[in-house]
C-alpha cells in the first residue's frame, strides 16, 4: 500500500488528561504518540482491554474530544484544523456508530428524524421528498425498511436500534465509519447479524471501517488488519490472520490466550486478567507492559520500545519480539 491508498492518517497523536490525586496534578496519557493509517476500503480493527484508549481515540478522531498533539488527515484534509474552524464537511465525511443503541437515539424523535438528523443539520436534502427518500433508502440498506420510519425507539429491539444507528451513519455517504463497540451491548445471536450487516454494507457501498472492540473474536471475524492498543500505545499492528495465528507482542499473546473457550479444559493457562487493568499513571520511560509481561527483562524498564517492522505489513513495539 502507498500513501495514496490511505484514506485516514494519524501521526504522533496524543491525548493527555490532567488529573489531581493526593493533592498533586498528574498526567494521564490516554493516547500516546499513536501513528496509524487506514487503507481505503478496508476494515481496521482496534483492540485492547477496557481502559486502553480505544474510545478516547475514536472521540479524538471525531472531534468530540480535543487532541493534545499530533495530526489527523482524512483524504489529505487536516481534520484538527477543520475541527477548530467548525467545518461541517468533516462531520459528513466521517461518521460514528456508538456502543449503546439505547442511549444513542432520542426517545422523543421518530426513527426517520433520527436517521435524517445529520442531513438536517448540514442541509444536504433537496426538499422533504428527497429527505424521505434518502431516509427510507438508508433504512432499506440496513434491513429495516420504510415501515420503521415513523416508529419510535421504544418500539424497537436493541438490534433494530443499532441498525438505525448504522443507517444514520451511512446516510450522508461518508468516507469513513468508526464503529465503537457496536455489538457489545447486544445478544450474541444479534451480534452476528450486525457484523454481517457491516460487512455487506462495506462491500455494497465501498465503505472504509474502523472497528473498535475489546472482543478479539469479533475483531478477528470482521477486520482486514488489526492494531493492538495497550495504555494508549499501539504495541502491535498487522493483517488480522497473521496477528491472530502468530502474535508477536506478549500482550497480544496473552489477550488471545484469554479468549473464552467452550471447553474449559482447552483454555490456555497464563492468560491476562482483563478484570484488573493497570494504573494509567505510569512512567513514560520503559515498556508500558513490563509490570505484567512474563518476558520482561532489565531493558524493558530502561528503554521504551520503538515500533519495529517485522515485514512490509507488520510492526511490533517490543524488545524481545
Tab-separated table of N, CA and C in Angstrom, residues 137-193:
chain	number	residue	atom	x	y	z
A	137	UNK	N	-34.251	4.862	2.015
A	137	UNK	CA	-33.173	4.119	1.352
A	137	UNK	C	-32.155	3.620	2.378
A	138	UNK	N	-31.796	4.476	3.347
A	138	UNK	CA	-30.842	4.076	4.385
A	138	UNK	C	-31.420	2.956	5.253
A	139	UNK	N	-32.708	3.051	5.579
A	139	UNK	CA	-33.345	2.003	6.387
A	139	UNK	C	-33.426	0.695	5.615
A	140	UNK	N	-33.676	0.777	4.315
A	140	UNK	CA	-33.677	-0.431	3.483
A	140	UNK	C	-32.303	-1.090	3.482
A	141	UNK	N	-31.264	-0.283	3.402
A	141	UNK	CA	-29.905	-0.813	3.321
A	141	UNK	C	-29.496	-1.568	4.589
A	142	UNK	N	-30.070	-1.195	5.715
A	142	UNK	CA	-29.716	-1.884	6.966
A	142	UNK	C	-30.727	-2.962	7.323
A	143	UNK	N	-31.631	-3.261	6.398
A	143	UNK	CA	-32.543	-4.380	6.590
A	143	UNK	C	-33.770	-4.085	7.419
A	144	UNK	N	-34.122	-2.818	7.604
A	144	UNK	CA	-35.316	-2.467	8.364
A	144	UNK	C	-36.495	-2.138	7.449
A	145	UNK	N	-36.276	-1.270	6.477
A	145	UNK	CA	-37.333	-0.905	5.549
A	145	UNK	C	-38.078	0.350	5.987
A	146	UNK	N	-38.817	0.912	5.047
A	146	UNK	CA	-39.518	2.171	5.266
A	146	UNK	C	-40.585	2.077	6.334
A	147	UNK	N	-41.060	0.870	6.612
A	147	UNK	CA	-42.124	0.694	7.598
A	147	UNK	C	-41.697	1.171	8.988
A	148	UNK	N	-40.396	1.239	9.245
A	148	UNK	CA	-39.906	1.672	10.555
A	148	UNK	C	-39.709	3.186	10.650
A	149	UNK	N	-39.859	3.896	9.558
A	149	UNK	CA	-39.522	5.320	9.546
A	149	UNK	C	-40.312	6.125	10.571
A	150	UNK	N	-41.580	5.796	10.761
A	150	UNK	CA	-42.428	6.571	11.675
A	150	UNK	C	-42.536	5.950	13.068
A	151	UNK	N	-41.720	4.931	13.333
A	151	UNK	CA	-41.692	4.313	14.658
A	151	UNK	C	-40.824	5.150	15.600
A	152	UNK	N	-40.839	4.757	16.877
A	152	UNK	CA	-40.017	5.423	17.888
A	152	UNK	C	-39.114	4.383	18.545
A	153	UNK	N	-37.986	4.843	19.122
A	153	UNK	CA	-37.003	3.894	19.662
A	153	UNK	C	-37.567	2.847	20.615
A	154	UNK	N	-38.541	3.215	21.457
A	154	UNK	CA	-39.054	2.249	22.426
A	154	UNK	C	-39.806	1.093	21.774
A	155	UNK	N	-40.132	1.253	20.488
A	155	UNK	CA	-40.849	0.204	19.772
A	155	UNK	C	-39.900	-0.785	19.096
A	156	UNK	N	-38.603	-0.555	19.199
A	156	UNK	CA	-37.600	-1.375	18.519
A	156	UNK	C	-36.776	-2.170	19.524
A	157	UNK	N	-36.273	-3.302	19.080
A	157	UNK	CA	-35.343	-4.094	19.882
A	157	UNK	C	-33.955	-3.458	19.846
A	158	UNK	N	-33.045	-3.977	20.689
A	158	UNK	CA	-31.687	-3.454	20.705
A	158	UNK	C	-30.995	-3.596	19.357
A	159	UNK	N	-31.162	-4.764	18.720
A	159	UNK	CA	-30.550	-4.968	17.412
A	159	UNK	C	-31.110	-4.031	16.357
A	160	UNK	N	-32.418	-3.786	16.408
A	160	UNK	CA	-33.036	-2.867	15.453
A	160	UNK	C	-32.559	-1.439	15.685
A	161	UNK	N	-32.418	-1.059	16.947
A	161	UNK	CA	-31.919	0.281	17.250
A	161	UNK	C	-30.494	0.467	16.731
A	162	UNK	N	-29.667	-0.577	16.858
A	162	UNK	CA	-28.307	-0.442	16.348
A	162	UNK	C	-28.302	-0.342	14.828
A	163	UNK	N	-29.227	-1.012	14.170
A	163	UNK	CA	-29.359	-0.858	12.717
A	163	UNK	C	-29.744	0.574	12.360
A	164	UNK	N	-30.587	1.193	13.189
A	164	UNK	CA	-30.936	2.598	12.971
A	164	UNK	C	-29.688	3.463	13.102
A	165	UNK	N	-28.854	3.156	14.116
A	165	UNK	CA	-27.608	3.896	14.280
A	165	UNK	C	-26.697	3.767	13.069
A	166	UNK	N	-26.659	2.590	12.484
A	166	UNK	CA	-25.849	2.375	11.275
A	166	UNK	C	-26.451	3.137	10.101
A	167	UNK	N	-27.785	3.109	9.981
A	167	UNK	CA	-28.451	3.854	8.907
A	167	UNK	C	-28.141	5.342	9.019
A	168	UNK	N	-28.175	5.864	10.227
A	168	UNK	CA	-27.857	7.278	10.451
A	168	UNK	C	-26.423	7.592	10.028
A	169	UNK	N	-25.507	6.639	10.273
A	169	UNK	CA	-24.103	6.858	9.924
A	169	UNK	C	-23.867	6.848	8.423
A	170	UNK	N	-24.561	5.972	7.695
A	170	UNK	CA	-24.276	5.828	6.264
A	170	UNK	C	-25.084	6.783	5.393
A	171	UNK	N	-26.125	7.412	5.923
A	171	UNK	CA	-26.971	8.263	5.079
A	171	UNK	C	-26.188	9.368	4.355
A	172	UNK	N	-25.241	10.073	5.010
A	172	UNK	CA	-24.507	11.126	4.289
A	172	UNK	C	-23.447	10.597	3.326
A	173	UNK	N	-23.349	9.262	3.172
A	173	UNK	CA	-22.346	8.631	2.312
A	173	UNK	C	-20.929	9.057	2.719
A	174	UNK	N	-20.534	8.739	3.961
A	174	UNK	CA	-19.227	9.175	4.471
A	174	UNK	C	-18.077	8.402	3.843
A	175	UNK	N	-16.883	8.966	3.987
A	175	UNK	CA	-15.681	8.289	3.527
A	175	UNK	C	-15.222	7.220	4.522
A	176	UNK	N	-15.530	7.437	5.796
A	176	UNK	CA	-15.079	6.528	6.843
A	176	UNK	C	-16.146	6.425	7.921
A	177	UNK	N	-16.390	5.195	8.390
A	177	UNK	CA	-17.304	4.969	9.511
A	177	UNK	C	-16.499	4.362	10.659
A	178	UNK	N	-16.612	4.984	11.834
A	178	UNK	CA	-15.975	4.464	13.046
A	178	UNK	C	-17.051	3.781	13.868
A	179	UNK	N	-16.881	2.487	14.110
A	179	UNK	CA	-17.837	1.713	14.907
A	179	UNK	C	-17.192	1.417	16.257
A	180	UNK	N	-17.681	2.088	17.307
A	180	UNK	CA	-17.094	1.965	18.642
A	180	UNK	C	-17.887	0.950	19.460
A	181	UNK	N	-17.351	-0.243	19.604
A	181	UNK	CA	-18.010	-1.331	20.350
A	181	UNK	C	-19.473	-1.480	19.913
A	182	UNK	N	-19.750	-1.614	18.615
A	182	UNK	CA	-21.141	-1.553	18.146
A	182	UNK	C	-21.993	-2.763	18.488
A	183	UNK	N	-21.385	-3.860	18.928
A	183	UNK	CA	-22.180	-5.057	19.228
A	183	UNK	C	-22.048	-5.501	20.684
A	184	UNK	N	-21.299	-4.779	21.493
A	184	UNK	CA	-21.034	-5.251	22.861
A	184	UNK	C	-22.279	-5.253	23.742
A	185	UNK	N	-23.271	-4.411	23.415
A	185	UNK	CA	-24.488	-4.347	24.227
A	185	UNK	C	-25.588	-5.277	23.714
A	186	UNK	N	-25.266	-6.084	22.690
A	186	UNK	CA	-26.279	-6.923	22.050
A	186	UNK	C	-26.093	-8.399	22.406
A	187	UNK	N	-27.178	-9.166	22.305
A	187	UNK	CA	-27.091	-10.613	22.491
A	187	UNK	C	-26.197	-11.214	21.408
A	188	UNK	N	-25.602	-12.351	21.723
A	188	UNK	CA	-24.651	-12.975	20.806
A	188	UNK	C	-25.279	-13.238	19.441
A	189	UNK	N	-26.516	-13.723	19.408
A	189	UNK	CA	-27.165	-14.022	18.128
A	189	UNK	C	-27.374	-12.762	17.304
A	190	UNK	N	-27.648	-11.643	17.969
A	190	UNK	CA	-27.842	-10.371	17.276
A	190	UNK	C	-26.498	-9.792	16.837
A	191	UNK	N	-25.465	-10.041	17.628
A	191	UNK	CA	-24.131	-9.567	17.259
A	191	UNK	C	-23.744	-10.046	15.865
A	192	UNK	N	-23.965	-11.325	15.604
A	192	UNK	CA	-23.596	-11.895	14.309
A	192	UNK	C	-24.339	-11.208	13.177
A	193	UNK	N	-25.612	-10.902	13.392
A	193	UNK	CA	-26.404	-10.229	12.365
A	193	UNK	C	-25.844	-8.837	12.062
